[in-house]
mmCIF file of C-alpha atoms and ligand atoms in Angstrom:
data_model
loop_
_atom_site.group_PDB
_atom_site.id
_atom_site.type_symbol
_atom_site.label_atom_id
_atom_site.label_comp_id
_atom_site.label_asym_id
_atom_site.label_seq_id
_atom_site.Cartn_x
_atom_site.Cartn_y
_atom_site.Cartn_z
ATOM 1 C CA MET A 1500 -21.781 -1.222 -23.030
ATOM 2 C CA ILE A 1501 -20.547 -3.610 -20.293
ATOM 3 C CA VAL A 1502 -20.575 -2.176 -16.768
ATOM 4 C CA TYR A 1503 -18.465 -3.562 -13.887
ATOM 5 C CA GLN A 1504 -20.076 -3.052 -10.474
ATOM 6 C CA GLU A 1505 -17.889 -3.415 -7.358
ATOM 7 C CA ALA A 1506 -19.573 -5.052 -4.340
ATOM 8 C CA LEU A 1507 -16.911 -4.354 -1.670
ATOM 9 C CA HIS A 1508 -19.245 -2.247 0.507
ATOM 10 C CA GLY A 1509 -22.460 -4.158 -0.198
ATOM 11 C CA THR A 1510 -25.160 -1.483 -0.497
ATOM 12 C CA ASN A 1511 -22.987 1.301 -1.976
ATOM 13 C CA GLY A 1512 -20.154 1.205 -4.428
ATOM 14 C CA GLN A 1513 -18.710 2.140 -7.744
ATOM 15 C CA PHE A 1514 -19.313 1.043 -11.267
ATOM 16 C CA MET A 1515 -17.176 1.489 -14.344
ATOM 17 C CA GLN A 1516 -17.755 1.066 -18.026
ATOM 18 C CA ILE A 1517 -15.648 -1.718 -19.527
ATOM 19 C CA SER A 1518 -14.551 -1.769 -23.162
ATOM 20 C CA ALA A 1519 -12.890 -5.208 -23.000
ATOM 21 C CA ILE A 1520 -11.991 -8.062 -20.689
ATOM 22 C CA VAL A 1521 -8.235 -8.414 -21.186
ATOM 23 C CA HIS A 1522 -7.564 -11.300 -18.771
ATOM 24 C CA HIS A 1523 -9.627 -13.572 -16.525
ATOM 25 C CA SER A 1524 -8.219 -16.475 -14.508
ATOM 26 C CA LYS A 1525 -8.478 -18.165 -11.132
ATOM 27 C CA SER A 1526 -5.168 -18.644 -9.351
ATOM 28 C CA ALA A 1527 -4.663 -20.833 -6.285
ATOM 29 C CA PHE A 1528 -5.530 -17.734 -4.203
ATOM 30 C CA GLN A 1529 -8.009 -15.503 -6.012
ATOM 31 C CA GLU A 1530 -9.872 -14.593 -9.176
ATOM 32 C CA ILE A 1531 -7.730 -12.317 -11.363
ATOM 33 C CA LEU A 1532 -9.398 -9.940 -13.798
ATOM 34 C CA VAL A 1533 -7.815 -7.227 -15.950
ATOM 35 C CA VAL A 1534 -10.272 -5.043 -17.840
ATOM 36 C CA GLU A 1535 -9.850 -2.195 -20.331
ATOM 37 C CA THR A 1536 -11.871 0.925 -19.477
ATOM 38 C CA PRO A 1537 -12.307 4.148 -21.468
ATOM 39 C CA ARG A 1538 -11.700 6.405 -18.430
ATOM 40 C CA MET A 1539 -9.133 4.647 -16.181
ATOM 41 C CA GLY A 1540 -7.129 2.594 -18.656
ATOM 42 C CA ARG A 1541 -6.536 -0.982 -17.581
ATOM 43 C CA VAL A 1542 -7.849 -1.993 -14.157
ATOM 44 C CA LEU A 1543 -6.730 -4.916 -11.958
ATOM 45 C CA ILE A 1544 -9.572 -6.587 -10.062
ATOM 46 C CA LEU A 1545 -8.940 -9.374 -7.525
ATOM 47 C CA ASP A 1546 -11.864 -11.391 -6.147
ATOM 48 C CA GLY A 1547 -14.219 -8.701 -7.446
ATOM 49 C CA ILE A 1548 -12.426 -5.805 -5.691
ATOM 50 C CA VAL A 1549 -10.707 -3.045 -7.669
ATOM 51 C CA GLN A 1550 -7.000 -3.031 -6.775
ATOM 52 C CA THR A 1551 -5.456 -0.429 -9.033
ATOM 53 C CA THR A 1552 -5.894 1.401 -12.327
ATOM 54 C CA GLU A 1553 -3.365 2.683 -14.827
ATOM 55 C CA LYS A 1554 -4.775 6.202 -14.578
ATOM 56 C CA ASP A 1555 -4.756 6.925 -10.814
ATOM 57 C CA GLU A 1556 -2.418 4.289 -9.313
ATOM 58 C CA PHE A 1557 0.186 6.977 -8.526
ATOM 59 C CA PHE A 1558 -1.895 8.586 -5.727
ATOM 60 C CA TYR A 1559 -1.638 5.464 -3.561
ATOM 61 C CA HIS A 1560 1.753 4.105 -4.677
ATOM 62 C CA GLU A 1561 3.492 7.465 -4.090
ATOM 63 C CA MET A 1562 1.891 8.021 -0.659
ATOM 64 C CA LEU A 1563 2.655 4.523 0.645
ATOM 65 C CA THR A 1564 6.352 4.854 -0.286
ATOM 66 C CA HIS A 1565 7.661 8.450 -0.388
ATOM 67 C CA LEU A 1566 5.986 9.634 2.817
ATOM 68 C CA PRO A 1567 7.669 7.002 5.054
ATOM 69 C CA LEU A 1568 10.926 7.105 3.066
ATOM 70 C CA PHE A 1569 11.287 10.896 3.418
ATOM 71 C CA ALA A 1570 10.183 10.666 7.062
ATOM 72 C CA HIS A 1571 12.948 8.101 7.693
ATOM 73 C CA GLY A 1572 15.604 9.861 5.636
ATOM 74 C CA ALA A 1573 18.221 7.096 5.556
ATOM 75 C CA ALA A 1574 16.446 3.851 4.614
ATOM 76 C CA THR A 1575 18.511 1.265 2.741
ATOM 77 C CA ARG A 1576 16.322 -1.875 3.116
ATOM 78 C CA ALA A 1577 12.592 -2.042 2.354
ATOM 79 C CA LEU A 1578 10.212 -5.010 2.635
ATOM 80 C CA ILE A 1579 7.026 -4.971 0.540
ATOM 81 C CA ILE A 1580 4.314 -7.430 1.546
ATOM 82 C CA GLY A 1581 1.892 -8.012 -1.351
ATOM 83 C CA GLY A 1582 2.205 -5.396 -4.061
ATOM 84 C CA GLY A 1583 1.853 -7.894 -6.916
ATOM 85 C CA ASP A 1584 1.275 -5.231 -9.583
ATOM 86 C CA GLY A 1585 4.705 -3.720 -8.928
ATOM 87 C CA GLY A 1586 3.624 -0.100 -8.341
ATOM 88 C CA ILE A 1587 5.050 0.052 -4.812
ATOM 89 C CA LEU A 1588 8.309 -1.576 -5.943
ATOM 90 C CA ARG A 1589 8.624 0.964 -8.770
ATOM 91 C CA GLU A 1590 8.246 3.937 -6.453
ATOM 92 C CA CYS A 1591 10.560 2.474 -3.769
ATOM 93 C CA LEU A 1592 13.373 1.978 -6.270
ATOM 94 C CA LYS A 1593 13.264 5.663 -7.256
ATOM 95 C CA HIS A 1594 15.249 6.060 -3.991
ATOM 96 C CA GLY A 1595 18.750 5.199 -5.182
ATOM 97 C CA ALA A 1596 20.102 3.908 -1.865
ATOM 98 C CA LEU A 1597 17.236 1.455 -1.357
ATOM 99 C CA ARG A 1598 17.172 -2.309 -1.879
ATOM 100 C CA ALA A 1599 13.687 -3.864 -1.833
ATOM 101 C CA THR A 1600 12.483 -7.360 -1.005
ATOM 102 C CA MET A 1601 8.933 -8.051 -2.162
ATOM 103 C CA VAL A 1602 6.968 -10.983 -0.688
ATOM 104 C CA GLU A 1603 3.868 -11.639 -2.799
ATOM 105 C CA ILE A 1604 1.708 -14.745 -2.244
ATOM 106 C CA ASP A 1605 0.431 -15.039 -5.825
ATOM 107 C CA GLY A 1606 2.999 -15.261 -8.619
ATOM 108 C CA GLU A 1607 0.176 -15.212 -11.162
ATOM 109 C CA VAL A 1608 -0.707 -11.612 -10.212
ATOM 110 C CA VAL A 1609 2.904 -10.587 -10.837
ATOM 111 C CA GLU A 1610 3.028 -12.403 -14.182
ATOM 112 C CA VAL A 1611 -0.311 -10.988 -15.387
ATOM 113 C CA CYS A 1612 0.519 -7.413 -14.342
ATOM 114 C CA ARG A 1613 4.046 -7.481 -15.815
ATOM 115 C CA ARG A 1614 2.558 -8.667 -19.135
ATOM 116 C CA LEU A 1615 -0.738 -6.726 -19.307
ATOM 117 C CA MET A 1616 -0.198 -3.640 -17.076
ATOM 118 C CA PRO A 1617 3.560 -3.043 -17.534
ATOM 119 C CA SER A 1618 3.370 0.683 -16.699
ATOM 120 C CA LEU A 1619 2.797 -0.181 -13.019
ATOM 121 C CA SER A 1620 6.114 -1.942 -12.421
ATOM 122 C CA ALA A 1621 7.874 -0.018 -15.248
ATOM 123 C CA GLY A 1622 10.769 -2.484 -15.247
ATOM 124 C CA ALA A 1623 11.201 -2.541 -11.431
ATOM 125 C CA PHE A 1624 11.140 -6.344 -11.243
ATOM 126 C CA ALA A 1625 14.274 -6.428 -13.420
ATOM 127 C CA ASP A 1626 16.150 -3.955 -11.189
ATOM 128 C CA ALA A 1627 19.201 -5.538 -9.552
ATOM 129 C CA ARG A 1628 18.100 -3.989 -6.219
ATOM 130 C CA ALA A 1629 14.784 -5.875 -6.294
ATOM 131 C CA GLU A 1630 14.264 -9.335 -4.786
ATOM 132 C CA LEU A 1631 10.895 -11.063 -5.449
ATOM 133 C CA ILE A 1632 9.838 -13.897 -3.125
ATOM 134 C CA ILE A 1633 6.587 -15.751 -3.793
ATOM 135 C CA ALA A 1634 5.332 -16.610 -0.307
ATOM 136 C CA ASP A 1635 2.771 -15.765 2.368
ATOM 137 C CA GLY A 1636 3.752 -12.470 3.975
ATOM 138 C CA ILE A 1637 3.002 -13.623 7.516
ATOM 139 C CA LYS A 1638 5.184 -16.710 7.077
ATOM 140 C CA TYR A 1639 8.041 -14.535 5.829
ATOM 141 C CA VAL A 1640 7.982 -11.990 8.669
ATOM 142 C CA LEU A 1641 7.727 -14.740 11.311
ATOM 143 C CA GLU A 1642 10.518 -16.918 9.863
ATOM 144 C CA SER A 1643 12.961 -14.378 8.364
ATOM 145 C CA ARG A 1644 15.849 -12.944 10.406
ATOM 146 C CA ALA A 1645 16.361 -9.984 8.041
ATOM 147 C CA SER A 1646 16.084 -6.377 9.242
ATOM 148 C CA PHE A 1647 14.329 -3.589 7.348
ATOM 149 C CA ASP A 1648 14.088 0.196 7.687
ATOM 150 C CA LEU A 1649 10.654 0.188 6.061
ATOM 151 C CA ILE A 1650 7.920 -2.435 5.781
ATOM 152 C CA ILE A 1651 5.097 -1.613 3.364
ATOM 153 C CA VAL A 1652 1.984 -3.780 3.521
ATOM 154 C CA ASP A 1653 0.360 -3.352 0.115
ATOM 155 C CA SER A 1654 -2.235 -6.076 0.554
ATOM 156 C CA THR A 1655 -5.712 -6.876 -0.599
ATOM 157 C CA ASP A 1656 -8.539 -6.239 1.865
ATOM 158 C CA PRO A 1657 -8.856 -8.334 5.062
ATOM 159 C CA ALA A 1658 -10.557 -11.272 3.321
ATOM 160 C CA GLY A 1659 -9.112 -14.335 1.605
ATOM 161 C CA PRO A 1660 -5.302 -14.474 1.544
ATOM 162 C CA GLY A 1661 -5.023 -10.898 2.837
ATOM 163 C CA ALA A 1662 -6.827 -11.518 6.128
ATOM 164 C CA VAL A 1663 -3.666 -12.662 7.970
ATOM 165 C CA LEU A 1664 -1.987 -9.336 7.142
ATOM 166 C CA PHE A 1665 -4.375 -7.520 9.500
ATOM 167 C CA THR A 1666 -3.604 -9.608 12.606
ATOM 168 C CA GLU A 1667 -1.637 -8.787 15.749
ATOM 169 C CA ALA A 1668 0.636 -11.786 15.078
ATOM 170 C CA PHE A 1669 1.578 -10.336 11.696
ATOM 171 C CA TYR A 1670 2.230 -6.855 13.110
ATOM 172 C CA ARG A 1671 4.359 -8.421 15.872
ATOM 173 C CA GLY A 1672 6.368 -10.168 13.160
ATOM 174 C CA CYS A 1673 6.826 -6.820 11.388
ATOM 175 C CA LEU A 1674 7.991 -5.254 14.667
ATOM 176 C CA ASP A 1675 10.664 -7.948 14.965
ATOM 177 C CA ARG A 1676 11.836 -7.338 11.361
ATOM 178 C CA LEU A 1677 12.165 -3.556 11.767
ATOM 179 C CA SER A 1678 15.466 -1.784 12.515
ATOM 180 C CA PRO A 1679 15.544 0.643 15.518
ATOM 181 C CA ARG A 1680 14.130 3.595 13.512
ATOM 182 C CA GLY A 1681 12.124 1.277 11.239
ATOM 183 C CA ILE A 1682 8.685 2.307 9.982
ATOM 184 C CA LEU A 1683 5.701 0.070 9.151
ATOM 185 C CA VAL A 1684 3.029 1.424 6.783
ATOM 186 C CA THR A 1685 -0.157 -0.408 5.870
ATOM 187 C CA GLN A 1686 -3.055 -0.251 3.440
ATOM 188 C CA ASN A 1687 -6.022 0.195 5.806
ATOM 189 C CA GLY A 1688 -9.045 0.683 3.582
ATOM 190 C CA VAL A 1689 -11.572 3.533 3.345
ATOM 191 C CA PRO A 1690 -12.522 4.239 6.969
ATOM 192 C CA PHE A 1691 -15.935 5.741 6.195
ATOM 193 C CA TYR A 1692 -16.996 2.235 5.095
ATOM 194 C CA GLN A 1693 -14.259 0.067 6.716
ATOM 195 C CA ARG A 1694 -13.840 1.828 10.065
ATOM 196 C CA GLN A 1695 -13.386 -1.285 12.221
ATOM 197 C CA GLU A 1696 -10.454 -2.412 10.043
ATOM 198 C CA LEU A 1697 -8.608 0.829 10.869
ATOM 199 C CA VAL A 1698 -9.630 0.801 14.554
ATOM 200 C CA ASP A 1699 -8.371 -2.792 14.926
ATOM 201 C CA SER A 1700 -5.039 -2.119 13.190
ATOM 202 C CA VAL A 1701 -4.349 1.046 15.224
ATOM 203 C CA ARG A 1702 -5.278 -0.813 18.431
ATOM 204 C CA PHE A 1703 -2.743 -3.530 17.567
ATOM 205 C CA PHE A 1704 -0.121 -0.882 16.667
ATOM 206 C CA ARG A 1705 -0.642 0.875 20.021
ATOM 207 C CA GLY A 1706 -0.045 -2.378 21.884
ATOM 208 C CA LEU A 1707 3.191 -3.099 19.996
ATOM 209 C CA PHE A 1708 4.831 0.211 18.951
ATOM 210 C CA PRO A 1709 5.673 3.391 20.899
ATOM 211 C CA PHE A 1710 4.476 5.568 18.042
ATOM 212 C CA SER A 1711 1.627 4.929 15.578
ATOM 213 C CA GLY A 1712 -1.318 6.448 13.764
ATOM 214 C CA PHE A 1713 -2.540 6.803 10.233
ATOM 215 C CA TYR A 1714 -2.460 9.264 7.364
ATOM 216 C CA ARG A 1715 -4.859 9.934 4.520
ATOM 217 C CA VAL A 1716 -4.931 9.865 0.744
ATOM 218 C CA ALA A 1717 -8.025 10.305 -1.406
ATOM 219 C CA VAL A 1718 -7.689 7.926 -4.368
ATOM 220 C CA PRO A 1719 -10.380 8.460 -7.045
ATOM 221 C CA THR A 1720 -10.753 4.718 -7.631
ATOM 222 C CA TYR A 1721 -11.238 3.778 -3.968
ATOM 223 C CA PHE A 1722 -14.935 4.567 -3.505
ATOM 224 C CA GLY A 1723 -16.020 6.201 -0.249
ATOM 225 C CA GLY A 1724 -13.665 9.091 0.447
ATOM 226 C CA ASP A 1725 -10.244 9.204 2.069
ATOM 227 C CA MET A 1726 -8.229 6.021 2.298
ATOM 228 C CA ALA A 1727 -6.349 5.381 5.584
ATOM 229 C CA LEU A 1728 -2.705 4.355 5.502
ATOM 230 C CA GLY A 1729 -1.609 3.055 8.895
ATOM 231 C CA TRP A 1730 1.861 3.767 10.275
ATOM 232 C CA ALA A 1731 3.832 2.526 13.262
ATOM 233 C CA CYS A 1732 7.401 3.261 14.289
ATOM 234 C CA LYS A 1733 9.820 2.059 16.977
ATOM 235 C CA GLY A 1734 12.008 5.130 17.001
ATOM 236 C CA GLU A 1735 10.005 8.338 16.590
ATOM 237 C CA ASP A 1736 6.679 10.052 16.004
ATOM 238 C CA ILE A 1737 6.887 10.590 12.242
ATOM 239 C CA THR A 1738 4.141 13.228 12.365
ATOM 240 C CA ARG A 1739 6.706 15.498 14.039
ATOM 241 C CA THR A 1740 9.513 15.332 11.480
ATOM 242 C CA ASP A 1741 10.657 18.920 10.810
ATOM 243 C CA PRO A 1742 8.864 20.073 7.616
ATOM 244 C CA ALA A 1743 12.069 21.829 6.521
ATOM 245 C CA LEU A 1744 13.883 18.472 6.732
ATOM 246 C CA ILE A 1745 11.206 16.775 4.618
ATOM 247 C CA ARG A 1746 11.509 19.545 2.042
ATOM 248 C CA ALA A 1747 15.308 19.296 1.989
ATOM 249 C CA ARG A 1748 15.213 15.494 1.613
ATOM 250 C CA PHE A 1749 12.603 15.731 -1.169
ATOM 251 C CA GLN A 1750 14.594 18.347 -3.078
ATOM 252 C CA ALA A 1751 17.846 16.433 -2.703
ATOM 253 C CA ALA A 1752 16.256 13.194 -3.944
ATOM 254 C CA LYS A 1753 15.170 14.799 -7.237
ATOM 255 C CA ILE A 1754 12.349 12.244 -7.592
ATOM 256 C CA ALA A 1755 9.574 13.113 -10.059
ATOM 257 C CA THR A 1756 6.155 12.628 -8.471
ATOM 258 C CA GLN A 1757 2.587 13.272 -9.640
ATOM 259 C CA TYR A 1758 0.890 13.373 -6.237
ATOM 260 C CA TYR A 1759 3.324 13.341 -3.285
ATOM 261 C CA ASN A 1760 5.107 16.528 -2.252
ATOM 262 C CA PRO A 1761 6.225 17.990 1.118
ATOM 263 C CA ALA A 1762 2.985 19.980 1.567
ATOM 264 C CA ILE A 1763 0.867 16.858 0.987
ATOM 265 C CA HIS A 1764 3.189 15.001 3.401
ATOM 266 C CA GLN A 1765 2.253 17.371 6.223
ATOM 267 C CA ALA A 1766 -1.451 17.617 5.348
ATOM 268 C CA ALA A 1767 -1.883 13.830 5.138
ATOM 269 C CA PHE A 1768 -1.516 13.512 8.918
ATOM 270 C CA ALA A 1769 -4.533 15.744 9.635
ATOM 271 C CA VAL A 1770 -7.117 13.377 11.154
ATOM 272 C CA PRO A 1771 -10.867 14.104 10.874
ATOM 273 C CA ALA A 1772 -12.713 14.456 14.198
ATOM 274 C CA TYR A 1773 -14.982 11.416 13.676
ATOM 275 C CA LEU A 1774 -11.961 9.161 13.245
ATOM 276 C CA GLU A 1775 -10.106 10.734 16.176
ATOM 277 C CA ALA A 1776 -13.176 9.853 18.265
ATOM 278 C CA ALA A 1777 -13.388 6.312 16.819
ATOM 279 C CA LEU A 1778 -9.707 5.742 17.630
ATOM 280 C CA GLY A 1779 -10.046 7.217 21.140
HETATM 281 N N1 SAM B 2956 -1.037 -2.089 -5.236
HETATM 282 C C1 SAM B 2956 -2.466 -2.139 -5.467
HETATM 283 C C2 SAM B 2956 -3.127 -0.933 -4.906
HETATM 284 O O1 SAM B 2956 -2.908 0.112 -5.496
HETATM 285 O O2 SAM B 2956 -3.867 -1.058 -3.943
HETATM 286 C C3 SAM B 2956 -3.169 -3.357 -4.977
HETATM 287 C C4 SAM B 2956 -2.568 -4.149 -3.974
HETATM 288 S S1 SAM B 2956 -1.761 -5.553 -4.546
HETATM 289 C C5 SAM B 2956 -2.532 -6.071 -6.015
HETATM 290 C C6 SAM B 2956 -2.381 -6.688 -3.321
HETATM 291 C C7 SAM B 2956 -1.580 -7.949 -3.337
HETATM 292 O O3 SAM B 2956 -1.567 -8.562 -2.050
HETATM 293 C C8 SAM B 2956 -2.128 -9.011 -4.290
HETATM 294 O O4 SAM B 2956 -1.214 -9.205 -5.356
HETATM 295 C C9 SAM B 2956 -2.288 -10.265 -3.422
HETATM 296 O O5 SAM B 2956 -1.964 -11.456 -4.103
HETATM 297 C C10 SAM B 2956 -1.324 -9.946 -2.293
HETATM 298 N N2 SAM B 2956 -1.554 -10.701 -1.053
HETATM 299 C C11 SAM B 2956 -2.741 -10.982 -0.465
HETATM 300 N N3 SAM B 2956 -2.542 -11.712 0.653
HETATM 301 C C12 SAM B 2956 -1.188 -11.877 0.793
HETATM 302 C C13 SAM B 2956 -0.361 -12.538 1.748
HETATM 303 N N4 SAM B 2956 -0.897 -13.174 2.797
HETATM 304 N N5 SAM B 2956 0.984 -12.493 1.572
HETATM 305 C C14 SAM B 2956 1.531 -11.837 0.502
HETATM 306 N N6 SAM B 2956 0.800 -11.214 -0.465
HETATM 307 C C15 SAM B 2956 -0.554 -11.233 -0.298
#
């Protein structure tokens, strides 16, 4: 039996039994590993950190897309930064009125995932509403003149190529790319082990946006408890959207989900006391 042990948090972490190594390469940006596991199906691992698994990817991909899209209610343009496996793109395009631009730094991740973990993108890359740009996300937001109703930062952790996506300069670039009611949502780690990452991002959000905060999702694969998803908005406090409106939008959309629903939408904004204190 081969066991994969993740070292993201140093002294504590997760292990998983591996039945086969399906792919292993080193791109210009990171080490790319796809392994077969008896419990979680195929698993994408970048630079030794578990990114997503076939079995529980929907928790995270549904929460990072449907929550902001149903909070906004009328989004037509989405920008995805990162997201190489295609899970975020797949969920975004379930919203019929949406066109999505995806800016991913490593084309090899896209190619490997389309070929070896096709259930994540489920054909989304071939959708006429999808535009894939292989580039550094910070370069795109600083140089583009396009406007978006939603920016989703589905990045790796703040190390290697992902580090720039946790900077004030990047968030300022996102602010400039957002439409008046535009919403930014970000992958912000597991705060029990990566608290400073969340504190820093929320501090930057507070300096740039009138409304910001974070919401929670507990993803089985992300060791250490709840994961924090940051949010920031120019136009409104999305924690105050009328629950009846969220329900009506969700019902009208007729989108099949496995995790997200209007009740989860509301509950996700409940912040534990220790993090309220850490965020001041
Ligand atoms: N969607 C998965 C999940 O469930 O968490 C994992 C995230 S996805 C694999 C992270 C992607 O961010 C990777 O494909 C990586 O290449 C990309 N990435 C890292 N730094 C980037 C940057 N500066 N600009 C654009 N994409 C970047």
